PDB file of N, CA, C and O in Angstrom:
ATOM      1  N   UNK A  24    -203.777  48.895 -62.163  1.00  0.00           N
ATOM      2  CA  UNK A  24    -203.590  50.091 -62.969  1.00  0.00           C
ATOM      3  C   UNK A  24    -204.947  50.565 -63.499  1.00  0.00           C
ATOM      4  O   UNK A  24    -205.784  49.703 -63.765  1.00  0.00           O
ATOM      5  N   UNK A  25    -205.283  52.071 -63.704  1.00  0.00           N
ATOM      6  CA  UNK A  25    -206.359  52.871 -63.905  1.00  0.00           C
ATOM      7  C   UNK A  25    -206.069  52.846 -64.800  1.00  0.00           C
ATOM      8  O   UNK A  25    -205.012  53.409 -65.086  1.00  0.00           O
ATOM      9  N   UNK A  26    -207.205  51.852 -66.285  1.00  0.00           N
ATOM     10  CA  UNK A  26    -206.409  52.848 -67.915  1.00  0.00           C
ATOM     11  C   UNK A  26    -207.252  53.999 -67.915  1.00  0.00           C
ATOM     12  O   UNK A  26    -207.321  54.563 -69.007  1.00  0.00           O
ATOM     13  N   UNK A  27    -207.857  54.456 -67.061  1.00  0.00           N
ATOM     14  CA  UNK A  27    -208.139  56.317 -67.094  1.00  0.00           C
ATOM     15  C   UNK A  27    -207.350  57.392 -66.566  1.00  0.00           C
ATOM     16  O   UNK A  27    -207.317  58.595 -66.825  1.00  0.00           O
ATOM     17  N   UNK A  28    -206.508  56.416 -65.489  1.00  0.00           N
ATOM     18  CA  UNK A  28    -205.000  57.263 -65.216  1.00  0.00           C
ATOM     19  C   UNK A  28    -204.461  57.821 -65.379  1.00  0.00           C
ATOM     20  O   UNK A  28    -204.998  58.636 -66.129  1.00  0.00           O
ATOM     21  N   UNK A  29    -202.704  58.294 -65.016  1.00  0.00           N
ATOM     22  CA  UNK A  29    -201.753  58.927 -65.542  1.00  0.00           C
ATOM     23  C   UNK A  29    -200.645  58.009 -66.024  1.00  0.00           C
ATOM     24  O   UNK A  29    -200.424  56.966 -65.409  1.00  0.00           O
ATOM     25  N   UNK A  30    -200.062  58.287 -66.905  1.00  0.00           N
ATOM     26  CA  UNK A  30    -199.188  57.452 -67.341  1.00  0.00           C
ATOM     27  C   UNK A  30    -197.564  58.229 -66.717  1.00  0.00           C
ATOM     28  O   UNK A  30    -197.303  59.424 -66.853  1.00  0.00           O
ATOM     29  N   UNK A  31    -196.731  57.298 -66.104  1.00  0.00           N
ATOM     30  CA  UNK A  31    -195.990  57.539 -64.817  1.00  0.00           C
ATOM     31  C   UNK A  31    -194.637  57.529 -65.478  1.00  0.00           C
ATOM     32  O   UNK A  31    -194.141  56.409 -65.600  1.00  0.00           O
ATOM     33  N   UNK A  32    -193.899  58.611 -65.956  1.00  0.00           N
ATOM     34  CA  UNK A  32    -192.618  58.548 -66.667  1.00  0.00           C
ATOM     35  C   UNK A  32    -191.409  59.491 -65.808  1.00  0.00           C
ATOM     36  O   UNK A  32    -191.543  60.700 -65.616  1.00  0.00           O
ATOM     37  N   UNK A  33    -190.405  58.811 -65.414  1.00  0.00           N
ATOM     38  CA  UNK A  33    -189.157  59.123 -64.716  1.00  0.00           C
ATOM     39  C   UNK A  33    -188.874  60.897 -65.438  1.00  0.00           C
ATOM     40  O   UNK A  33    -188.859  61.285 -66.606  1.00  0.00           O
ATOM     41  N   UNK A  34    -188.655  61.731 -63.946  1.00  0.00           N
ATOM     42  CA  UNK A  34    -187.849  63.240 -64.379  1.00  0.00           C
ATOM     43  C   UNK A  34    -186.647  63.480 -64.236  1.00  0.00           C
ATOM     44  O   UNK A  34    -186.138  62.420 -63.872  1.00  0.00           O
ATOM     45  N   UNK A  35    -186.236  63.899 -64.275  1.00  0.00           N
ATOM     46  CA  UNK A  35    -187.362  66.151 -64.704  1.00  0.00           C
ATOM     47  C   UNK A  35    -187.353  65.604 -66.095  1.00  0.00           C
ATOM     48  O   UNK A  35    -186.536  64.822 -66.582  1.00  0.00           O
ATOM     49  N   UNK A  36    -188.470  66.185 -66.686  1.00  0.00           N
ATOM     50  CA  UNK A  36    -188.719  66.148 -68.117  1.00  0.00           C
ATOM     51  C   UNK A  36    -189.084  67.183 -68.691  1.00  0.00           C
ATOM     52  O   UNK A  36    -188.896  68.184 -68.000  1.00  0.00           O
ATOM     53  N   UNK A  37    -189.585  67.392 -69.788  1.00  0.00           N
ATOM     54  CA  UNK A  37    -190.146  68.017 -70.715  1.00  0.00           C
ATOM     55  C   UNK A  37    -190.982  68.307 -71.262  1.00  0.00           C
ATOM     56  O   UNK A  37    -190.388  68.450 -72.331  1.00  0.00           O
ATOM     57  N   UNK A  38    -192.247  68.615 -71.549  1.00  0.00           N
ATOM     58  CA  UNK A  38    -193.037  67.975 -72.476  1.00  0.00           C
ATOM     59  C   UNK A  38    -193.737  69.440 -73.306  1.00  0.00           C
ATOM     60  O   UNK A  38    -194.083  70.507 -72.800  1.00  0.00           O
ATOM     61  N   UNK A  39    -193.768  69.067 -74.521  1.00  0.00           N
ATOM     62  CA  UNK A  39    -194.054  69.971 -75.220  1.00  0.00           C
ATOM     63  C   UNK A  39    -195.524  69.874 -75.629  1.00  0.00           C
ATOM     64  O   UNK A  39    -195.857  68.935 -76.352  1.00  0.00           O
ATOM     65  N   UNK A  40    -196.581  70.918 -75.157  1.00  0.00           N
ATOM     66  CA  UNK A  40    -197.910  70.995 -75.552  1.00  0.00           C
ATOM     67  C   UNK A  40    -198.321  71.754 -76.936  1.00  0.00           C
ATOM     68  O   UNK A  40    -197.700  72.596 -77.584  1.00  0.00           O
ATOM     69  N   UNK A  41    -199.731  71.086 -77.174  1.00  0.00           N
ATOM     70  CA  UNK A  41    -199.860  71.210 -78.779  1.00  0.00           C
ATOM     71  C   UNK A  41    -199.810  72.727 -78.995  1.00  0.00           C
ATOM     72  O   UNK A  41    -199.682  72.953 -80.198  1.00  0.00           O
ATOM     73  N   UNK A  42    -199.873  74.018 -78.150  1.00  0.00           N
ATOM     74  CA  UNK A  42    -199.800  75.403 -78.853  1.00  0.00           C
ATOM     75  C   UNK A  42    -198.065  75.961 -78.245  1.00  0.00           C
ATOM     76  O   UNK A  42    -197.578  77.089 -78.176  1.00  0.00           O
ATOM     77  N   UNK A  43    -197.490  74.563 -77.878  1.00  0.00           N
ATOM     78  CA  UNK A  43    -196.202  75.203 -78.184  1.00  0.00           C
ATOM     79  C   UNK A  43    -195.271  75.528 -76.995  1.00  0.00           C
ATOM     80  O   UNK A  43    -194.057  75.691 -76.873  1.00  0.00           O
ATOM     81  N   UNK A  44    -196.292  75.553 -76.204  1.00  0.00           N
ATOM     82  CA  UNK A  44    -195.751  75.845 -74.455  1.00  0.00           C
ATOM     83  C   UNK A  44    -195.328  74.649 -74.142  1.00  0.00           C
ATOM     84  O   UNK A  44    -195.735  73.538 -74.484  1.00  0.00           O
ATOM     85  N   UNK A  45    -194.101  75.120 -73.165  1.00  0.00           N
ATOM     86  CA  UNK A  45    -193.433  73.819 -72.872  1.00  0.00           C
ATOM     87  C   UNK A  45    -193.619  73.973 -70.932  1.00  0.00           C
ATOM     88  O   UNK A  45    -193.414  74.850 -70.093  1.00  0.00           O
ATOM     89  N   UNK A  46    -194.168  72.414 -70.948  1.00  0.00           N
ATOM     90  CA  UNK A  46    -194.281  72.290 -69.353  1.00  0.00           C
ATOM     91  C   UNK A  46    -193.051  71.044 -68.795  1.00  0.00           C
ATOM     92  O   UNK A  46    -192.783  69.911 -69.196  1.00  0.00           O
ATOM     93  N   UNK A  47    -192.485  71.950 -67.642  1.00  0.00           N
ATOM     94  CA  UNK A  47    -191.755  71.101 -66.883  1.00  0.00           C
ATOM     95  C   UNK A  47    -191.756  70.936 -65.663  1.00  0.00           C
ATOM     96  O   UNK A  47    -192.116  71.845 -64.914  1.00  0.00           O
ATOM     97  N   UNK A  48    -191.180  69.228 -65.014  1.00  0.00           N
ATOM     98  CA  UNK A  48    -191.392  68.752 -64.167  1.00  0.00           C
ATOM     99  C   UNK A  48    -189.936  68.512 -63.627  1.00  0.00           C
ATOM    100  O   UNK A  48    -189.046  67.936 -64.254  1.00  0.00           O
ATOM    101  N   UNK A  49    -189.831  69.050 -62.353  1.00  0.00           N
ATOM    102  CA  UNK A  49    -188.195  68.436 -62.008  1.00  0.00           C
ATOM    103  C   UNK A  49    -188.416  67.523 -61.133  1.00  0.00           C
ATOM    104  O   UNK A  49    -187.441  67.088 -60.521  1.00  0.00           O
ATOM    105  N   UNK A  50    -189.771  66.986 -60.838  1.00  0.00           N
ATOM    106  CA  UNK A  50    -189.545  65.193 -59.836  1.00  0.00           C
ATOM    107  C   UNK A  50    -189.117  64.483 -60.501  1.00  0.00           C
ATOM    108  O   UNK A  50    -188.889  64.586 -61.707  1.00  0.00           O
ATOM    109  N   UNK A  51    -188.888  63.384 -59.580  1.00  0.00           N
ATOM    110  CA  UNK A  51    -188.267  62.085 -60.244  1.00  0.00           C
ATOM    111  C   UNK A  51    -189.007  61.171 -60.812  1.00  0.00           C
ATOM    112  O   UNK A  51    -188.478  60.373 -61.586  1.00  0.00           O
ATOM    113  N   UNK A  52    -190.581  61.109 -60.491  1.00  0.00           N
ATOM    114  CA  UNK A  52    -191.438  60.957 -61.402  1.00  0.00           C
ATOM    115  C   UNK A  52    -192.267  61.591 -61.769  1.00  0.00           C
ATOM    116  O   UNK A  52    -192.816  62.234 -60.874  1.00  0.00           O
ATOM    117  N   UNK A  53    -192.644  61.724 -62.731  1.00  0.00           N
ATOM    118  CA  UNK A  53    -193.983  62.918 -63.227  1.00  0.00           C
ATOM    119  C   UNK A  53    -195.532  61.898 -63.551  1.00  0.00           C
ATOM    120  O   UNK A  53    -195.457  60.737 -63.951  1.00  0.00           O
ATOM    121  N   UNK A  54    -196.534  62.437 -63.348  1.00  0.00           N
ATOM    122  CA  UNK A  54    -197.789  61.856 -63.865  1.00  0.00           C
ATOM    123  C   UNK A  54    -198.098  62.378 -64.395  1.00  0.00           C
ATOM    124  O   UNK A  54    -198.478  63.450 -63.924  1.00  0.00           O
ATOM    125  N   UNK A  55    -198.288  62.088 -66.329  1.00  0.00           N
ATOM    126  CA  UNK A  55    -199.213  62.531 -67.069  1.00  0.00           C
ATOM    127  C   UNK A  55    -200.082  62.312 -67.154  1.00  0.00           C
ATOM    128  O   UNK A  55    -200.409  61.126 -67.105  1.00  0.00           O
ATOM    129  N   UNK A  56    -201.317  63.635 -67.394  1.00  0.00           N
ATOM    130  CA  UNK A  56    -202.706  63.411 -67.580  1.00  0.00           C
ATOM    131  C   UNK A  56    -203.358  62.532 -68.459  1.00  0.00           C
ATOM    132  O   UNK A  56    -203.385  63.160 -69.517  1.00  0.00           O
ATOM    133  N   UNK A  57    -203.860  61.525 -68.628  1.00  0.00           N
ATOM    134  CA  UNK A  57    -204.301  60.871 -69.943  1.00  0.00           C
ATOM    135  C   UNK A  57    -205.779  61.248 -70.291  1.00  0.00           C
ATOM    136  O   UNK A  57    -206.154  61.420 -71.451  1.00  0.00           O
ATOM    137  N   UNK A  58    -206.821  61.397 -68.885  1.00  0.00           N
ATOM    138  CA  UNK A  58    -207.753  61.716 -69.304  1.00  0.00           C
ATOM    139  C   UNK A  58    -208.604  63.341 -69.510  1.00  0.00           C
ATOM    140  O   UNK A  58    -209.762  63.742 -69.625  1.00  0.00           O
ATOM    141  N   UNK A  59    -207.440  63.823 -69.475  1.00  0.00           N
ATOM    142  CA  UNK A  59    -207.718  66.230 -69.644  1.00  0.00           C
ATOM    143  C   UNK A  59    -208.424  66.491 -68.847  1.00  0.00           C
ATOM    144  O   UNK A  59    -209.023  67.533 -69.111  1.00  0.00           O
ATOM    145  N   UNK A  60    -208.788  65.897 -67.601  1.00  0.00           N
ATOM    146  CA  UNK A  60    -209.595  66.384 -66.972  1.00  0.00           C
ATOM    147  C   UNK A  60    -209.141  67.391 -66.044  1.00  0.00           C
ATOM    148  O   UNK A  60    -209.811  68.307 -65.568  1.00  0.00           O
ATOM    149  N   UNK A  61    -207.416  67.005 -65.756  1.00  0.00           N
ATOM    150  CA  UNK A  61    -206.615  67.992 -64.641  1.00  0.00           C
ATOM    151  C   UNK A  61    -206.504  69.209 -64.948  1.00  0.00           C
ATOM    152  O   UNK A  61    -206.249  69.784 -66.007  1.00  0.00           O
ATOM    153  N   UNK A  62    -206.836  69.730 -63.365  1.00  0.00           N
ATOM    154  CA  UNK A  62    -206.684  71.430 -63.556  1.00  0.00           C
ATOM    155  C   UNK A  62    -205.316  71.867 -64.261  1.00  0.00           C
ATOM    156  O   UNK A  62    -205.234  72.729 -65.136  1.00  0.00           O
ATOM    157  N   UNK A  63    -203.986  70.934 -63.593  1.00  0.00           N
ATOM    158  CA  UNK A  63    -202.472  71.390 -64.031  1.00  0.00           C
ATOM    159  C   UNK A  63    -202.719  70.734 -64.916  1.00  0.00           C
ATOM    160  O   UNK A  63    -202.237  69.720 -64.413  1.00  0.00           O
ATOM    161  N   UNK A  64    -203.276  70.204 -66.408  1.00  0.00           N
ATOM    162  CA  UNK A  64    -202.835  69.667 -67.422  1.00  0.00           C
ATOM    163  C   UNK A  64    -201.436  69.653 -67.974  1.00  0.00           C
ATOM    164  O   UNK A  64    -201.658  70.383 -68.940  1.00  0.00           O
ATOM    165  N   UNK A  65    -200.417  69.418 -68.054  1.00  0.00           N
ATOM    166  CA  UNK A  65    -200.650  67.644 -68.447  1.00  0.00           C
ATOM    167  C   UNK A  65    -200.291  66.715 -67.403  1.00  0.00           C
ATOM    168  O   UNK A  65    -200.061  65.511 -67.519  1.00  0.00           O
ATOM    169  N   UNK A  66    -200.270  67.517 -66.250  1.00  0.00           N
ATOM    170  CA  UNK A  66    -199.842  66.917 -65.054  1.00  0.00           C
ATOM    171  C   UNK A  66    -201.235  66.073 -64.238  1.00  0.00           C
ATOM    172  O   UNK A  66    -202.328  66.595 -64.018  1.00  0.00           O
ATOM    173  N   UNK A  67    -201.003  65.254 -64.034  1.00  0.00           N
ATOM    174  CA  UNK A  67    -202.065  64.327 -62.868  1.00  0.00           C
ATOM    175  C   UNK A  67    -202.428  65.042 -62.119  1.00  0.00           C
ATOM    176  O   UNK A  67    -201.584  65.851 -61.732  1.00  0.00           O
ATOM    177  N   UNK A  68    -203.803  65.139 -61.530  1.00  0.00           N
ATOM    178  CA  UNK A  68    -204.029  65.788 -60.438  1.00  0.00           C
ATOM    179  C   UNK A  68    -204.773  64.717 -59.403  1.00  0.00           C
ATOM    180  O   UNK A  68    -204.889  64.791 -58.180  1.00  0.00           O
ATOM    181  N   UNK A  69    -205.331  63.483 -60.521  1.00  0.00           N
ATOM    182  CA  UNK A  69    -206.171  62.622 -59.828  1.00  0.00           C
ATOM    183  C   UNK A  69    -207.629  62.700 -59.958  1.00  0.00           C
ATOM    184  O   UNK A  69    -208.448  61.952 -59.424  1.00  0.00           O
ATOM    185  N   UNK A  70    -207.930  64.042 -61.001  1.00  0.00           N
ATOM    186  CA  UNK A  70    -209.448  64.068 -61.591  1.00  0.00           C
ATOM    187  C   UNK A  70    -210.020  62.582 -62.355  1.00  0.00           C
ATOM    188  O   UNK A  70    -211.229  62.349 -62.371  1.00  0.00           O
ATOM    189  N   UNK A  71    -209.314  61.901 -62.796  1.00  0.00           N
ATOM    190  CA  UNK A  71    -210.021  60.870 -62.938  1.00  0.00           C
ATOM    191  C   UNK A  71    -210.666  60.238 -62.208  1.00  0.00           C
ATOM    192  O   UNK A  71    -211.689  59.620 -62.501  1.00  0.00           O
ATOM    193  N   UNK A  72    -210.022  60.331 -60.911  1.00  0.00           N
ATOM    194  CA  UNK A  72    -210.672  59.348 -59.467  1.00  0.00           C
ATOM    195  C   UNK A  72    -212.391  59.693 -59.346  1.00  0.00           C
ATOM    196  O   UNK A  72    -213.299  58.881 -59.168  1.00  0.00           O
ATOM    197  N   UNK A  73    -212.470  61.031 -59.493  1.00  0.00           N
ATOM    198  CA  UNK A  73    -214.248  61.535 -59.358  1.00  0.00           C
ATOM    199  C   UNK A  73    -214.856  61.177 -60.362  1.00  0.00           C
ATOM    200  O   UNK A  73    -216.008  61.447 -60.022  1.00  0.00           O
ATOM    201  N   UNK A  74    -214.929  60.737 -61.423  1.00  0.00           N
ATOM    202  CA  UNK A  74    -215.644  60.323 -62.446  1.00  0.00           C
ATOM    203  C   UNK A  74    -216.302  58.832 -61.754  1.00  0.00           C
ATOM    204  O   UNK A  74    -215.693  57.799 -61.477  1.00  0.00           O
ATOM    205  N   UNK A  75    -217.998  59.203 -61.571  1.00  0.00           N
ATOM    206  CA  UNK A  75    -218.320  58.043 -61.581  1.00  0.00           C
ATOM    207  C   UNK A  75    -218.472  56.982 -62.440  1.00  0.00           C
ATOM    208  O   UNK A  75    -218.860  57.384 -63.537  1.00  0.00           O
ATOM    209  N   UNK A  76    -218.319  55.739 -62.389  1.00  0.00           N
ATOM    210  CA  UNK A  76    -218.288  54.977 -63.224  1.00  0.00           C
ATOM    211  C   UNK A  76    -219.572  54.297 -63.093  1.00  0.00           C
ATOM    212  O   UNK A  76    -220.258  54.436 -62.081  1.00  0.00           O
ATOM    213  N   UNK A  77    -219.984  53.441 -64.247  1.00  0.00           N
ATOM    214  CA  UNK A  77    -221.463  52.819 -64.387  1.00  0.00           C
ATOM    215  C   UNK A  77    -220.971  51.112 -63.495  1.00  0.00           C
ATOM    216  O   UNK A  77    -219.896  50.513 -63.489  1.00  0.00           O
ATOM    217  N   UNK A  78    -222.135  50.828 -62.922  1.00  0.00           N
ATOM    218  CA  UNK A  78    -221.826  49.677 -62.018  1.00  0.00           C
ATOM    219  C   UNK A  78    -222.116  48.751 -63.171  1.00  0.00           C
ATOM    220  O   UNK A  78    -222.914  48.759 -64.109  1.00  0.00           O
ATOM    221  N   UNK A  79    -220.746  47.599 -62.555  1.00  0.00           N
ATOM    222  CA  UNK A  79    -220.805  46.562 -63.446  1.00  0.00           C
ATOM    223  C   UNK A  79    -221.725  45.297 -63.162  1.00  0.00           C
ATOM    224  O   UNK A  79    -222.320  45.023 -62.120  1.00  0.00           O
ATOM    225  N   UNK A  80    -221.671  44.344 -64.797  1.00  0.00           N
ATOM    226  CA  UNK A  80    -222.909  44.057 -64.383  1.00  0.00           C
ATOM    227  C   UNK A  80    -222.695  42.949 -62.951  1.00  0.00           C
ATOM    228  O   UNK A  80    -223.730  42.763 -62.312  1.00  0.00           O
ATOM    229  N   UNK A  81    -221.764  42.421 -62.579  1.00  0.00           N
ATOM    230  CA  UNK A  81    -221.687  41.908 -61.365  1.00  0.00           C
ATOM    231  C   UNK A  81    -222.263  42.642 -59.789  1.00  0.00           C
ATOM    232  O   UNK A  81    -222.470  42.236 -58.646  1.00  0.00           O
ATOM    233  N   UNK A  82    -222.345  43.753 -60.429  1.00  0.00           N
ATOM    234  CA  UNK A  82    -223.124  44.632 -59.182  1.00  0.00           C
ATOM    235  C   UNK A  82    -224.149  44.696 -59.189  1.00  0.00           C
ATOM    236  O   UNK A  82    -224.816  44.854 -58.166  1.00  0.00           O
ATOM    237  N   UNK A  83    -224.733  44.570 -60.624  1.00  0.00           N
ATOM    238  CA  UNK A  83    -226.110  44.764 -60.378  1.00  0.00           C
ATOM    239  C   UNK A  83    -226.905  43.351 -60.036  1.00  0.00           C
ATOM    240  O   UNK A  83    -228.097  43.290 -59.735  1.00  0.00           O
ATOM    241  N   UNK A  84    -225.798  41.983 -60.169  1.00  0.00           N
ATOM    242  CA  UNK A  84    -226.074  40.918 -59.264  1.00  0.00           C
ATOM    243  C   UNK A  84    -226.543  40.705 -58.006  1.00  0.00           C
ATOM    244  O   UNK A  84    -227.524  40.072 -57.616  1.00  0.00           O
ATOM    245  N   UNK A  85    -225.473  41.496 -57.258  1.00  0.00           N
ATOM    246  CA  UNK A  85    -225.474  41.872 -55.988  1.00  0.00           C
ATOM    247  C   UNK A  85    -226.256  42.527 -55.523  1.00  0.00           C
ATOM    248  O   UNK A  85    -226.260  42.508 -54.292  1.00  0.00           O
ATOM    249  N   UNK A  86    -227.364  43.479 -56.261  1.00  0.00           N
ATOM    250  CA  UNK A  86    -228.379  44.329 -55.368  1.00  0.00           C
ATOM    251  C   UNK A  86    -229.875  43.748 -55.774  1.00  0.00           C
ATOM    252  O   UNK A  86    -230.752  44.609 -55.850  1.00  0.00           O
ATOM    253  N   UNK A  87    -230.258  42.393 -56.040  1.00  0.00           N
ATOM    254  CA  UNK A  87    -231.216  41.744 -56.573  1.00  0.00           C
ATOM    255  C   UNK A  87    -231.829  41.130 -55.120  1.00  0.00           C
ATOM    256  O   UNK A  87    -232.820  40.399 -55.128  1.00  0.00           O
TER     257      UNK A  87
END
């Protein structure tokens, strides 16, 4: 599991955004955005995946 992910909750749902608009999903599962990066907010798009991440320090083992 990505904790930069979407958090994966059974549909059709509901969800009510903070100015009031309500977005809905009629799959049977929906992915919420956790990290705002998605174009469809609050829906997953998978923008987290492009965020590079800093190599850990086990990597920087590996290139010595």
């Amino acid at each position: 599991m990505d904790p930069q992910g979407p958090i994966l909750i059974e549909g059709p749902v509901e969800i009510v955004l903070e100015d009031g608009t309500v977005a809905r999903s009629d799959r049977f599962v929906a992915a919420l955005c956790t990290c705002r990066r998605s174009r469809v907010y609050p829906w997953c798009d998978t923008s987290h995946r492009r965020r590079a991440r800093p190599p850990s320090p086990r990597d920087d083992r590996r290139s010595r």
